[in-house]
mmCIF file of C-alpha atoms and ligand atoms in Angstrom:
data_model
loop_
_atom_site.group_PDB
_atom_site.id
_atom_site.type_symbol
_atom_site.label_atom_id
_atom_site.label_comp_id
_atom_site.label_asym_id
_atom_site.label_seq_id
_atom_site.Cartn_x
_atom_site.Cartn_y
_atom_site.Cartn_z
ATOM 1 C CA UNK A 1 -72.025 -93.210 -45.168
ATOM 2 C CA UNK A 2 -74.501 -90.610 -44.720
ATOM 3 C CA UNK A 3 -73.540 -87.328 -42.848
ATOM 4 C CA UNK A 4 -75.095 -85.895 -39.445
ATOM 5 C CA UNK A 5 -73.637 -83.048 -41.197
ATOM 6 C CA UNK A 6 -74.601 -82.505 -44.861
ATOM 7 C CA UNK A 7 -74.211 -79.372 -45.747
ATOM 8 C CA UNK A 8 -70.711 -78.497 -45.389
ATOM 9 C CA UNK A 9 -68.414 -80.931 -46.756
ATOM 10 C CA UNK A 10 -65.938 -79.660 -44.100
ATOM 11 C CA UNK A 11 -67.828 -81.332 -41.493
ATOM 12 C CA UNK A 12 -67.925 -85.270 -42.878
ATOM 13 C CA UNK A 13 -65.809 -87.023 -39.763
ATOM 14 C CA UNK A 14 -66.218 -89.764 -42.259
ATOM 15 C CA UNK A 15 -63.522 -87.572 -44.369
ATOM 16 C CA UNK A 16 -60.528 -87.329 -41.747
ATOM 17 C CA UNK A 17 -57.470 -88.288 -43.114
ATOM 18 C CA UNK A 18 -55.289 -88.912 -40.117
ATOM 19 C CA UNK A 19 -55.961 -92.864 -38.304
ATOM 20 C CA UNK A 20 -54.736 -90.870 -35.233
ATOM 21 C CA UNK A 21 -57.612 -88.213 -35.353
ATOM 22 C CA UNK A 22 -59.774 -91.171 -36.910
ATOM 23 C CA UNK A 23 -59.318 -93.647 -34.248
ATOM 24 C CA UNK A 24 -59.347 -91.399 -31.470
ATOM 25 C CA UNK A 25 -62.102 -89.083 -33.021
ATOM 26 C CA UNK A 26 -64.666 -92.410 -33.322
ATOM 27 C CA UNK A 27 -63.782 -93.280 -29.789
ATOM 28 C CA UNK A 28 -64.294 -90.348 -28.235
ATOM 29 C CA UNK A 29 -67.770 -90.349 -30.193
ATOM 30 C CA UNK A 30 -68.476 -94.076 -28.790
ATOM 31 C CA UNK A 31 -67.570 -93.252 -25.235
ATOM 32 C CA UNK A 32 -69.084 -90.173 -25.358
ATOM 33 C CA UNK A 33 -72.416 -91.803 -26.975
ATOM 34 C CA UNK A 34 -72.266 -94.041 -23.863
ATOM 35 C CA UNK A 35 -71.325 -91.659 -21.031
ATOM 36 C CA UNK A 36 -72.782 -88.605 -21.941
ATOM 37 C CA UNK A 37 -75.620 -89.149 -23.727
ATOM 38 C CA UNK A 38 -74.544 -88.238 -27.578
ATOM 39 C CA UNK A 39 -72.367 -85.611 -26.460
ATOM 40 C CA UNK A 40 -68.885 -86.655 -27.802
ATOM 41 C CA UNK A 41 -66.171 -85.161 -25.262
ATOM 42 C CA UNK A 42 -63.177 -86.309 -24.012
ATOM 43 C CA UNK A 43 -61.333 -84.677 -20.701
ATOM 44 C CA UNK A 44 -58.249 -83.009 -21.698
ATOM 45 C CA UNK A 45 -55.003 -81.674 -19.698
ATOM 46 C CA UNK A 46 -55.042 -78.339 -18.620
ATOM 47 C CA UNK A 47 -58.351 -76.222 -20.642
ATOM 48 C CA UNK A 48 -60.721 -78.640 -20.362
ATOM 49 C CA UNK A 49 -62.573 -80.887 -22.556
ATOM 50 C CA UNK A 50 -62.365 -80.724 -26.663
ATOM 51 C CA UNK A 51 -64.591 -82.373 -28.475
ATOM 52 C CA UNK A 52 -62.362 -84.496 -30.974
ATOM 53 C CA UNK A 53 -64.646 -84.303 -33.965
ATOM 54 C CA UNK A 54 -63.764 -81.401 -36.130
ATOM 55 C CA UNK A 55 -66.351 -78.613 -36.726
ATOM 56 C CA UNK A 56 -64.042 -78.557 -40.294
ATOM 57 C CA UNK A 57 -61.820 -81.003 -41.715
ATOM 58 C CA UNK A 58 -59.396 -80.994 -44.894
ATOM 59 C CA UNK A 59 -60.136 -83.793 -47.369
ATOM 60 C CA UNK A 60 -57.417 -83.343 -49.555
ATOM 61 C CA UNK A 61 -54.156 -83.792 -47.760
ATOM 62 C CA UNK A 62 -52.758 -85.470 -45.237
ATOM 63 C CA UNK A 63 -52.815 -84.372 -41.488
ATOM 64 C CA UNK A 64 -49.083 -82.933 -40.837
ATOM 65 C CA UNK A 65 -47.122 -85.360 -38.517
ATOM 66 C CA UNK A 66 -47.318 -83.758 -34.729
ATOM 67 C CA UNK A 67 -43.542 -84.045 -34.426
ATOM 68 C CA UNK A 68 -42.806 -81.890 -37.527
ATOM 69 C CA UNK A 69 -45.775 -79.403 -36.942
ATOM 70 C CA UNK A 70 -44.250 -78.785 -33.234
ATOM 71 C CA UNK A 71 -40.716 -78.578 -33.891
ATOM 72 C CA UNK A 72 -40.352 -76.448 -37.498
ATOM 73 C CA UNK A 73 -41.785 -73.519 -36.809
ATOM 74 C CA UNK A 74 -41.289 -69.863 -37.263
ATOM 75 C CA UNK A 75 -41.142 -67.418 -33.756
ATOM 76 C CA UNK A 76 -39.021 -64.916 -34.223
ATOM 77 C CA UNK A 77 -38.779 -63.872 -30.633
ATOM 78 C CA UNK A 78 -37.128 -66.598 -29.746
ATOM 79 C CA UNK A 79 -34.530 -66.778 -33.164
ATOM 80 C CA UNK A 80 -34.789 -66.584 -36.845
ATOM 81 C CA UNK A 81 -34.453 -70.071 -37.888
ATOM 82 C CA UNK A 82 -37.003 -73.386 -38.247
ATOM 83 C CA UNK A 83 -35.456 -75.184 -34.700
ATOM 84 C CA UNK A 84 -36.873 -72.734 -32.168
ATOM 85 C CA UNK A 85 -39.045 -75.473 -30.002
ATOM 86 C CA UNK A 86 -36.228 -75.949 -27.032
ATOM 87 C CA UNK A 87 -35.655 -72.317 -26.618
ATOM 88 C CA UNK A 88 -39.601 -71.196 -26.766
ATOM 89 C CA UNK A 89 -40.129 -73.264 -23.538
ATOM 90 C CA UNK A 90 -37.993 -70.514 -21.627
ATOM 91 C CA UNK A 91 -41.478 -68.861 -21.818
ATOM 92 C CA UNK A 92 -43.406 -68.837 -18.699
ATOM 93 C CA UNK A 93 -47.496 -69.405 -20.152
ATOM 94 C CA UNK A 94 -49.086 -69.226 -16.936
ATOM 95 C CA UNK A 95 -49.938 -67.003 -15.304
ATOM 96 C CA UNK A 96 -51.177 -65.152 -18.155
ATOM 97 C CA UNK A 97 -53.142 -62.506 -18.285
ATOM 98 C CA UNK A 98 -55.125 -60.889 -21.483
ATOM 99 C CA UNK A 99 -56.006 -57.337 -21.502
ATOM 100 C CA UNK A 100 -59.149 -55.657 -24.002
ATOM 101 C CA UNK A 101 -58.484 -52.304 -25.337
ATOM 102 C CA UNK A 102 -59.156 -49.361 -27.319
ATOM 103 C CA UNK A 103 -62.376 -48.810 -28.439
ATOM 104 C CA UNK A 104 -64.886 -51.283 -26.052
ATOM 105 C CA UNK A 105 -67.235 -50.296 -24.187
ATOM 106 C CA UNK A 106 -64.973 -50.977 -20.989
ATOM 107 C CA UNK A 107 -61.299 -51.925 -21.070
ATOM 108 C CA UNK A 108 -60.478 -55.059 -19.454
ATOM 109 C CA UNK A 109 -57.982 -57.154 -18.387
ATOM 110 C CA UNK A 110 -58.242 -61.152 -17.198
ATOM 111 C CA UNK A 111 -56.511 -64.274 -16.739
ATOM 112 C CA UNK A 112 -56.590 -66.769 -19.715
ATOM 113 C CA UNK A 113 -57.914 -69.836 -17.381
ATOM 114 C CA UNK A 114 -61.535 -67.574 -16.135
ATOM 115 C CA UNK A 115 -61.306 -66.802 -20.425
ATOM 116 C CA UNK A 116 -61.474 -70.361 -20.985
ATOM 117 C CA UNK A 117 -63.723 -71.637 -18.429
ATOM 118 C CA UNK A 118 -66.276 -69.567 -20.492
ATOM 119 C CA UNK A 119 -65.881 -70.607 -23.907
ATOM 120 C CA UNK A 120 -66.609 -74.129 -25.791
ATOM 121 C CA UNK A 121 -63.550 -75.483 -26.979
ATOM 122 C CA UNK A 122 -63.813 -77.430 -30.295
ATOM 123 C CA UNK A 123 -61.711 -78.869 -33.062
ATOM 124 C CA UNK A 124 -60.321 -77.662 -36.536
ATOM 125 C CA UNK A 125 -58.511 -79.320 -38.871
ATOM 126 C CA UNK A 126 -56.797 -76.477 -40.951
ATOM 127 C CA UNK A 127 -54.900 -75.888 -43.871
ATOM 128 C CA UNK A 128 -51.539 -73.248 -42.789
ATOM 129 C CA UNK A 129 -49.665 -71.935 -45.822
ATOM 130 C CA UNK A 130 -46.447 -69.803 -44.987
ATOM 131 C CA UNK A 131 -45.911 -66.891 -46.805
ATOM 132 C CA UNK A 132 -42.497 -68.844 -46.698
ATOM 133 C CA UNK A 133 -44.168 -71.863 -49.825
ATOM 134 C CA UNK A 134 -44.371 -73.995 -46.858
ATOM 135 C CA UNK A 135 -47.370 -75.728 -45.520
ATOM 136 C CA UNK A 136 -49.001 -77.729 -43.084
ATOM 137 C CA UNK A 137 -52.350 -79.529 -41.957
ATOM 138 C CA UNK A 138 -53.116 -79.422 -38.532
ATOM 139 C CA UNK A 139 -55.975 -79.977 -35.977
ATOM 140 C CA UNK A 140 -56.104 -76.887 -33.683
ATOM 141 C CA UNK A 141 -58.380 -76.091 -30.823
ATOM 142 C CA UNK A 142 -59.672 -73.148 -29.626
ATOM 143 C CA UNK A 143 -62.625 -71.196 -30.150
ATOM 144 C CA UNK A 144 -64.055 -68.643 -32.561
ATOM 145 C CA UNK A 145 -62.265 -65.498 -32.191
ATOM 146 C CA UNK A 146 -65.579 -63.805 -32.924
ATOM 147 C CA UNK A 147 -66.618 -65.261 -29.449
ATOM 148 C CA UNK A 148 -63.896 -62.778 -28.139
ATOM 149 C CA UNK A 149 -64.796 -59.908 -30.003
ATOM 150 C CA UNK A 150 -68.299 -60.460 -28.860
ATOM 151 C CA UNK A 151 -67.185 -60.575 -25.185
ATOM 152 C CA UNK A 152 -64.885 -57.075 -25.491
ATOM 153 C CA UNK A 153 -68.334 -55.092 -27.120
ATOM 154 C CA UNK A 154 -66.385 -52.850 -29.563
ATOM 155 C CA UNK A 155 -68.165 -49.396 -29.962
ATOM 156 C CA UNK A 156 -69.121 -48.848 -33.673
ATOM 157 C CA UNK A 157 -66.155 -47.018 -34.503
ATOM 158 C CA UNK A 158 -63.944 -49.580 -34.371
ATOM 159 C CA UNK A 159 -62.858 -50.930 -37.583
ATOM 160 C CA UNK A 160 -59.295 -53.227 -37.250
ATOM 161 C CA UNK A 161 -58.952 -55.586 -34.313
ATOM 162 C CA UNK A 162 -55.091 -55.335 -33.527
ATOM 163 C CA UNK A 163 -53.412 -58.298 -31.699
ATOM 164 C CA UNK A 164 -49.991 -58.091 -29.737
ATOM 165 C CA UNK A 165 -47.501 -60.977 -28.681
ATOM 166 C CA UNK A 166 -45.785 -60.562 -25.064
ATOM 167 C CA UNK A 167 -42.351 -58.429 -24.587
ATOM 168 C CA UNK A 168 -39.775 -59.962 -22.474
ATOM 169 C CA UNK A 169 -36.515 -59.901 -24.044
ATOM 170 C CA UNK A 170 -34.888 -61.860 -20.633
ATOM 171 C CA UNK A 171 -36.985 -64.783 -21.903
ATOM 172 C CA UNK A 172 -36.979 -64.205 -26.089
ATOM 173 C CA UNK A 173 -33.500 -63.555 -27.392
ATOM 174 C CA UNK A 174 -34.900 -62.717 -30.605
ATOM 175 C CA UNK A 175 -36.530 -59.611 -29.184
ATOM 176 C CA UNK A 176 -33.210 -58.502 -28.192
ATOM 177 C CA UNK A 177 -32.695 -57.884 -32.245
ATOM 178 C CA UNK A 178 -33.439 -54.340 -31.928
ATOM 179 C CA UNK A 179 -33.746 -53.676 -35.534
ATOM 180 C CA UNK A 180 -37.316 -55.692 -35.469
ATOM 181 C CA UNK A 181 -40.237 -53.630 -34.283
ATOM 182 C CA UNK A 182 -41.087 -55.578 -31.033
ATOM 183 C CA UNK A 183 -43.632 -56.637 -30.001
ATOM 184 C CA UNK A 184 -44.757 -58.530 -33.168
ATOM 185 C CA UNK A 185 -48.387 -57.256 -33.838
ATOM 186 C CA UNK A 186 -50.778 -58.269 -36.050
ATOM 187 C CA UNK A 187 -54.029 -57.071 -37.731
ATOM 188 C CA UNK A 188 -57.428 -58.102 -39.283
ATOM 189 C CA UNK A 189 -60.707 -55.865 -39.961
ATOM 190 C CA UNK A 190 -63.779 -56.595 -37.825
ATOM 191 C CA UNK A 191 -64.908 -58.352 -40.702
ATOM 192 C CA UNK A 192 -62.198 -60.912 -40.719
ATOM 193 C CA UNK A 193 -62.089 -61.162 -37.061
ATOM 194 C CA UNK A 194 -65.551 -62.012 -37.096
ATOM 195 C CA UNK A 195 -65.801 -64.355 -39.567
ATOM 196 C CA UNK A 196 -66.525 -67.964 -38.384
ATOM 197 C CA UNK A 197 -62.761 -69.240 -39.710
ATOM 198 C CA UNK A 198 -60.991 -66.900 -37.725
ATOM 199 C CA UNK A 199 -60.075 -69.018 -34.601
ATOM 200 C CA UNK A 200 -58.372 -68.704 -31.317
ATOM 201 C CA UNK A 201 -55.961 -71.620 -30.332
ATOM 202 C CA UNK A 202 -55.353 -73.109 -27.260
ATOM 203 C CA UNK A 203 -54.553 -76.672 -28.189
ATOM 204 C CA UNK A 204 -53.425 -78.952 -30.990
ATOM 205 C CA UNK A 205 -53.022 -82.638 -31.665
ATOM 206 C CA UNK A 206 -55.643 -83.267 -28.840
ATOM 207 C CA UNK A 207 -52.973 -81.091 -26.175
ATOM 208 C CA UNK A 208 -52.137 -77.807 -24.860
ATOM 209 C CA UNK A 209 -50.704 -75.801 -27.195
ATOM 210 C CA UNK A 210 -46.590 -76.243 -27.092
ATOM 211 C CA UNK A 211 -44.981 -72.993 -26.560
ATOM 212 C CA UNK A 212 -43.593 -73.929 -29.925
ATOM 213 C CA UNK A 213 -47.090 -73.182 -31.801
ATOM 214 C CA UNK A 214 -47.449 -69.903 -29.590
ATOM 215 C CA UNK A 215 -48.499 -71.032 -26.278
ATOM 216 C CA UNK A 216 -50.703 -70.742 -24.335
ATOM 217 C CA UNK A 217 -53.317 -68.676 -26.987
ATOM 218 C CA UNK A 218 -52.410 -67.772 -30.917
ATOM 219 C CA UNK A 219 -54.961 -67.199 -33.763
ATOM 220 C CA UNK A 220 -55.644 -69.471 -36.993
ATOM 221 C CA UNK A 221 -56.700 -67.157 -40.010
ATOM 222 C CA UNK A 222 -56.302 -69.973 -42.747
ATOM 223 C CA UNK A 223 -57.249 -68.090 -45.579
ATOM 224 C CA UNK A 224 -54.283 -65.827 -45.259
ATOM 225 C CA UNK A 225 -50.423 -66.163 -45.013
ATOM 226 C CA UNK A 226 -49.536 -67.725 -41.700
ATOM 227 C CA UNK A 227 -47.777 -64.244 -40.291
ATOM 228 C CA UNK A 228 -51.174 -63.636 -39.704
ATOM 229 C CA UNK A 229 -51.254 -66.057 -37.587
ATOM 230 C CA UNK A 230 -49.822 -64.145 -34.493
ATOM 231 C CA UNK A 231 -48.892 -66.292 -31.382
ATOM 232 C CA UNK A 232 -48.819 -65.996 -27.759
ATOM 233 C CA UNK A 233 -51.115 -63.398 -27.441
ATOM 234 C CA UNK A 234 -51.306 -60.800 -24.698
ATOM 235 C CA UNK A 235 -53.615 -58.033 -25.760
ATOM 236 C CA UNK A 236 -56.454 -57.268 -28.067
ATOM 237 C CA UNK A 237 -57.004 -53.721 -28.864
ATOM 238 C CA UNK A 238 -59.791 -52.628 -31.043
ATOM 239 C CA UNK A 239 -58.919 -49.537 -33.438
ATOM 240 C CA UNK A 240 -60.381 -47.032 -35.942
ATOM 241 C CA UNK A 241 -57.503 -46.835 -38.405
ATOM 242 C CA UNK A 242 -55.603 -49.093 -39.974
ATOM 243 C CA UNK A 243 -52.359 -49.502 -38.009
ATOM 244 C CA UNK A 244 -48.982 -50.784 -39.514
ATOM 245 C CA UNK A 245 -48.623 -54.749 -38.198
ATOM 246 C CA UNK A 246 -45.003 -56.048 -37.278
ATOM 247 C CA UNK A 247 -44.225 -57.517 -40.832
ATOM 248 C CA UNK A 248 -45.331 -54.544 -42.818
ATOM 249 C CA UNK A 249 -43.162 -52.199 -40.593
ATOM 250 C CA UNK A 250 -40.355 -54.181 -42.157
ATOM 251 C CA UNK A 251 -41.259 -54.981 -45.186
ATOM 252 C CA UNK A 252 -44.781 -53.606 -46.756
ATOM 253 C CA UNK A 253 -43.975 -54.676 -50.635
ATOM 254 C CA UNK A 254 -43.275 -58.044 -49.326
ATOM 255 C CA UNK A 255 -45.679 -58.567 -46.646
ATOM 256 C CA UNK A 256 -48.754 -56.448 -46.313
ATOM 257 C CA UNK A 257 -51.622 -56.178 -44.600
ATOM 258 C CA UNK A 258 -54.192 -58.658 -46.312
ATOM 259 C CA UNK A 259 -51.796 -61.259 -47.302
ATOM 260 C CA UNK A 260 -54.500 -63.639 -48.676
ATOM 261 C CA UNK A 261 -53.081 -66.471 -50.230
ATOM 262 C CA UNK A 262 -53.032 -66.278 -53.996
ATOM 263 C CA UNK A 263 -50.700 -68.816 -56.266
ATOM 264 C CA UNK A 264 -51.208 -66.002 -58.931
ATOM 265 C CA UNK A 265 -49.778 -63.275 -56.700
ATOM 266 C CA UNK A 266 -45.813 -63.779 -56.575
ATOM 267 C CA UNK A 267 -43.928 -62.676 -53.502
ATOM 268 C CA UNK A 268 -41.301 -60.075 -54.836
ATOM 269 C CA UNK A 269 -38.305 -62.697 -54.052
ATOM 270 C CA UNK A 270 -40.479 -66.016 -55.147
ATOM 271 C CA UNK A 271 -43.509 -67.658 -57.116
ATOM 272 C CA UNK A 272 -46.358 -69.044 -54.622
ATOM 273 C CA UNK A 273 -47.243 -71.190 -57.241
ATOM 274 C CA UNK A 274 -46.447 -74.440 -55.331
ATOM 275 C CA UNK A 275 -45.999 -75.339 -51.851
ATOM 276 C CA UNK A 276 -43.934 -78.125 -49.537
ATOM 277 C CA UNK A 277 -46.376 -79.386 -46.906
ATOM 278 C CA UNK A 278 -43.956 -80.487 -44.646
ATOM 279 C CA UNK A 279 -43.077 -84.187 -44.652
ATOM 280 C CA UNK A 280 -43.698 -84.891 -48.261
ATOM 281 C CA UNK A 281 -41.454 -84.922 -50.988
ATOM 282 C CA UNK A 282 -43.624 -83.568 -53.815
ATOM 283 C CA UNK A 283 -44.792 -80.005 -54.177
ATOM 284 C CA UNK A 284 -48.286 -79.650 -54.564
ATOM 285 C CA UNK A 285 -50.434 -76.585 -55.818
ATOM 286 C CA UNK A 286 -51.258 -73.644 -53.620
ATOM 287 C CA UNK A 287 -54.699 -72.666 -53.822
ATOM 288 C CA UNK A 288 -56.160 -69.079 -53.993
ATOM 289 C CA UNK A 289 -57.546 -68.203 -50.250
ATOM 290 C CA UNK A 290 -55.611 -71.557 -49.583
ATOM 291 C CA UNK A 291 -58.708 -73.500 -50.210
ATOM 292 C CA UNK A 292 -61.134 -71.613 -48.278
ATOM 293 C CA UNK A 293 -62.384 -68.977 -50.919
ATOM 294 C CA UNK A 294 -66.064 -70.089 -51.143
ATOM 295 C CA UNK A 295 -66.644 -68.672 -47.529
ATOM 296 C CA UNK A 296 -63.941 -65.286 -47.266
ATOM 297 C CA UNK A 297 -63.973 -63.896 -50.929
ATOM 298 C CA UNK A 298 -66.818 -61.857 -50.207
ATOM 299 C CA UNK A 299 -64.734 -60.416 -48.010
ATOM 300 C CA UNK A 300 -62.571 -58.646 -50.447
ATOM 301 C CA UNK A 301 -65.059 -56.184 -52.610
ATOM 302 C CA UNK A 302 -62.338 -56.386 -56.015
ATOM 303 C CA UNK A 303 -60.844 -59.456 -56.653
ATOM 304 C CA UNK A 304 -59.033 -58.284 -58.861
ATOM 305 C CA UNK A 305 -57.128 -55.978 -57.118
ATOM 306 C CA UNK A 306 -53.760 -57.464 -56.072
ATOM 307 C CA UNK A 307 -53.184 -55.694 -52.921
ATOM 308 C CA UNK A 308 -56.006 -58.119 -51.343
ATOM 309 C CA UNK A 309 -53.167 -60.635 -51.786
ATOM 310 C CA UNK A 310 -49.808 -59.102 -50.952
HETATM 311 N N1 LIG B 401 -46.181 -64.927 -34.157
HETATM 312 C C1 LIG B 401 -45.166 -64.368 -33.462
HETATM 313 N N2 LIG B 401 -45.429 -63.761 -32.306
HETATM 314 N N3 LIG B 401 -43.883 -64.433 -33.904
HETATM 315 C C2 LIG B 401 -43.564 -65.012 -35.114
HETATM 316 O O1 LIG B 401 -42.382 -65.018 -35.498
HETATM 317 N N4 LIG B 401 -44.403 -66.184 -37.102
HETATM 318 C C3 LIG B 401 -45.546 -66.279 -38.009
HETATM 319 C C4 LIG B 401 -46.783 -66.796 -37.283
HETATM 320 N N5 LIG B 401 -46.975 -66.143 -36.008
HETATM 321 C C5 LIG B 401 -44.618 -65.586 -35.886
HETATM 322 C C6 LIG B 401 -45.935 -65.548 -35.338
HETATM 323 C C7 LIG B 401 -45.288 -67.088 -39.173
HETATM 324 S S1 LIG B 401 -44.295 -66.408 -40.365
HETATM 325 C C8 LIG B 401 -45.869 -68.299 -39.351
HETATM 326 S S2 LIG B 401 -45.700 -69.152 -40.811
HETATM 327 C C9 LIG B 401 -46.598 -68.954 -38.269
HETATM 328 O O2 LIG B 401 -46.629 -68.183 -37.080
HETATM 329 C C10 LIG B 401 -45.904 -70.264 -37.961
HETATM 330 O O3 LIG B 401 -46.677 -71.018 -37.084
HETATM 331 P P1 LIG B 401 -46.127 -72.442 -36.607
HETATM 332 O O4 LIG B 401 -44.724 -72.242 -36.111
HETATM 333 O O5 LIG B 401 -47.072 -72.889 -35.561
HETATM 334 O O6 LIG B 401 -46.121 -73.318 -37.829
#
């Protein structure tokens, strides 16, 4: 069946692997062709309307079953095991408010919901490798975190986009841990940020994000180790040096700054040769950039300089 699409295979609807996002991707395209003209939306609880056809899909794998996406996760703040999902909805994800800092042209701070009633939401289906050999498929939405950077106008000196999770150890036990450097932080260049994979979430599975996945806003950098992926964040803060992120405070051999995924890399403590994509029994491959090396290796000048992938 011909694409609408061509020229990224990414973007083939044709290609989904999940009958859930199939079926309920084609009918949102057939009531949408009906009620609005071509324009394939469907209304959605809480931040509006996402269209269900993914801007990019995975055709190799299997989307990750909702239950075992939502309920094995890793956030820290809230303990340091897989089964985290009952305690993470002690946090409170509205109000909440989103401050821009550091070098913009003027520091702001807003409410998430006048954020979102700005932006396009839209669908990704994404590959997430944990630094961890673990993986998953799953179909986020959001929008482009380039959209954000866009909004804050960084001056020209800034160089690293630093994002922050909230601080509230009456709600987090985890934070009470005081050996970890709260709150968790993470880190990309502008480049990175800017780059059209680099993705704000707000939803996944077709709902609000569960406070599980990092409710109610996280980011999706697919290309690189999911610690990148910070969740539930509260500030953006635009920098001119490169500042130490959560994980490399406690452990920079093991998990640095540009963690890009690399099966020829080995963490210090274990190959990342293979992965478990949670739910299947078989290991599978891990692929260098985790697939998505075509469109973020001219990122990284030397290839073949390993600290790109540690
Ligand atoms: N963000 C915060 N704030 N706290 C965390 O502990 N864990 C990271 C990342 N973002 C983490 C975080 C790690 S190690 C991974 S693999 C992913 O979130 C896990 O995302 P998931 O639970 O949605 O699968």
């Amino acid at each position: 069946m011909p694409s609408p699409l061509p020229s990224r295979p990414w973007q083939l609807p044709e290609r989904l692997v999940t009958p859930e996002a199939l079926v309920f991707g084609r009918r949102a395209v057939l009531t949408g062709l009906s009620a609005l003209g071509g324009a394939a939306l469907v209304p959605r609880t809480g931040t509006g309307a996402v269209p269900r056809v993914p801007i990019w899909t995975v055709d190799d794998r299997k989307l990750t079953d909702e239950k075992l996406a939502t309920t094995y996760n890793n956030f820290y703040e809230f303990g340091s095991h897989k089964q985290i999902a009952k305690a993470a909805e002690a946090l409170k994800t509205r109000p909440w408010t989103i401050r821009i800092e550091g070098l913009v042209e003027r520091e702001q701070t807003f409410d998430i919901d006048d954020l979102l009633a700005k932006v396009a939401l839209e669908e990704r289906i994404y590959r997430h490798r944990c630094v961890e050999a673990w993986s998953m498929v799953v179909p986020w939405s959001g929008f482009p975190l380039a959209e954000l950077v866009a909004r804050a106008r960084p001056l020209g000196s800034a160089k690293y986009l630093v994002m922050q999770t909230f601080l509230d150890a009456r709600t987090a036990p985890g934070q009470r841990a005081f050996w970890y450097p709260w709150p968790y932080t993470e880190a990309l260049t502008i480049a990175e940020a800017t780059h059209e994979l680099a993705f704000l979430v707000t939803g996944v599975y077709g709902k609000p994000l569960p406070n599980s996945m990092g409710a109610p806003i996280r980011l999706a950098v697919p290309w690189k180790y999911g610690f990148k992926s910070i969740k539930s964040i509260v500030a953006f803060r635009f920098v001119e040096n490169r500042p130490k992120t959560f994980w490399e405070e406690i452990a920079d051999h093991e998990y640095g700054f540009w963690a890009n995924v690399n099966p020829d890399v080995p963490h210090p403590r274990w190959s990342q040769r293979m992965e478990q994509l949670l739910g299947e029994s078989e290991k599978i491959p891990t692929k260098i950039f985790n697939g998505y090396g075509e469109w973020v290796a001219h990122l990284y000048p030397d290839l073949r300089d390993p600290v790109y992938f540690r």
